[in-house]
């Protein structure tokens, strides 16, 4: 397949800077564009899709730079629980030297640099953030790409692999037309204020293309095809015509069934995308040299990538493992991947460099609302997907035939072996906690998210007899190009709770005292979370100051940043994220962010909690099963503590 008139968006990152280049042309979405616009009754600013990445069309504020003293204080708070007294004293002294010496100068320089930008970068952290996502050379699976498992259809007759996949593709294609018609409504916060929507413009027809040292973003907004991976083959199916007609669900299913009937690939090219990014970049360059550039571009241009797996996993833990790091011949790790299993279950593995959880959940919610009408409502202010004109007669699917040299064939074999080792390097355990959920936790007079964060800390201490470093992600989408900030969950209040829980703070305490410690720790966590969502966390800020200091004088970086405790405090032994936002997701997972840590993706429902736990198997002291069991027992013990505290209070009232 040849892709003509390529209109692409590329963001090229170099080691020293990040440059942005946006195409000035955009394909017509067909004669139905005016029809889509006519359907919309929402009053919100419109944005041409080609300007979605660059334009602040919602008038959002710029991400603030926190006060220097506040960030340093927050750092020290989180360092104290993980350090010895002498280590902590030394870091306090270095922090004081930093605040009295180079710190204020670096702060002012950072502010001036940030204020000087009217275009890219759109925040002070963005160059470092983009360079991290595109510059990391480790494989995307496990290390970079999180996933959502979609809920099963309540009608067993609809749990058909190609039928469900076809329905999702059909809805997703509509969602992309909504964007291209400038009719995608912005997400709103609880007060009705718009949230940043720039990432939506990159969530379709895009890919992360491997390049030596630094990958590139790629997008073809003119794409009308979907990429399909099956039996090691890479295929494309046309789901939209040039005049804007959408292939009906039956037509898409027929195309997918035809792809399933194809013979397996002798040398599965997709496995190359699963490995080290520099190795993949080298192999891709060799594929291009051999005459495969058009095929690779067609694959990257797909609205999304569908992976039709041949084997269905067993229980939820096996499924979580499969979505995180599945069959390398059945994936294309450079793109957003819809994974469909023979038993009808589906999941999405995300390319993380240009998007985050809340944005992914948005398109899932809209598409699934169309697939399962009546299950739940669309978000406030969001209209249904456009009713595009349909057709049923599409050209047959295109199977991309690759010219493979002996060197590339050897690379495929090597990549397959390395990916098999990667699959064995990580283990997944899904905790389906059905004893209670947020409805019960709210009766404890605490935030459900905060209570679960306290459970993580108690569970870790129970297994490892030390306080962990804990990361929780929070969105900063109230700001233009806002993505995430770190919630450092360990606080003096949570440390006191954990130590008292295990009897290390002196005499045994009454349940009422433990309940008060739990509430105090949760209240503190809620405040830290609120600060982070307002752009006032310490991690992004201190990283930017450190990078600036290294750039200015690499031989004289402030001691605060070279202290081993600084690195230790940011090496998170428990990496967590709460993706509760739509009822159409029932598992959320990702790999650990440190070699000896845990990854804990979780969802909180009214009557239950799901935690997807992961760990690397080469660390004997860690166990996903053990941490899942400890989280479960801790949550149950919290419930007991609160009930006993209420009983103590009742007895006191009776007296």
XYZ file of C-alpha atoms in Angstrom, residues 11 70 77 141 165 351 357 373 441 500 508 531 546 568 600 606:
16
model
C 7.657 16.270 16.985
C 7.695 24.788 49.346
C 9.214 15.571 54.393
C 5.978 -3.039 27.032
C -13.614 -5.536 17.850
C 1.380 4.393 23.806
C -5.287 7.798 31.648
C -26.497 1.935 25.094
C -14.948 3.894 53.023
C 1.698 2.896 65.304
C -0.741 -0.256 72.299
C -1.594 20.676 45.844
C 18.392 20.049 38.571
C 16.383 7.306 46.476
C -0.255 -0.936 41.487
C -18.999 1.758 44.985
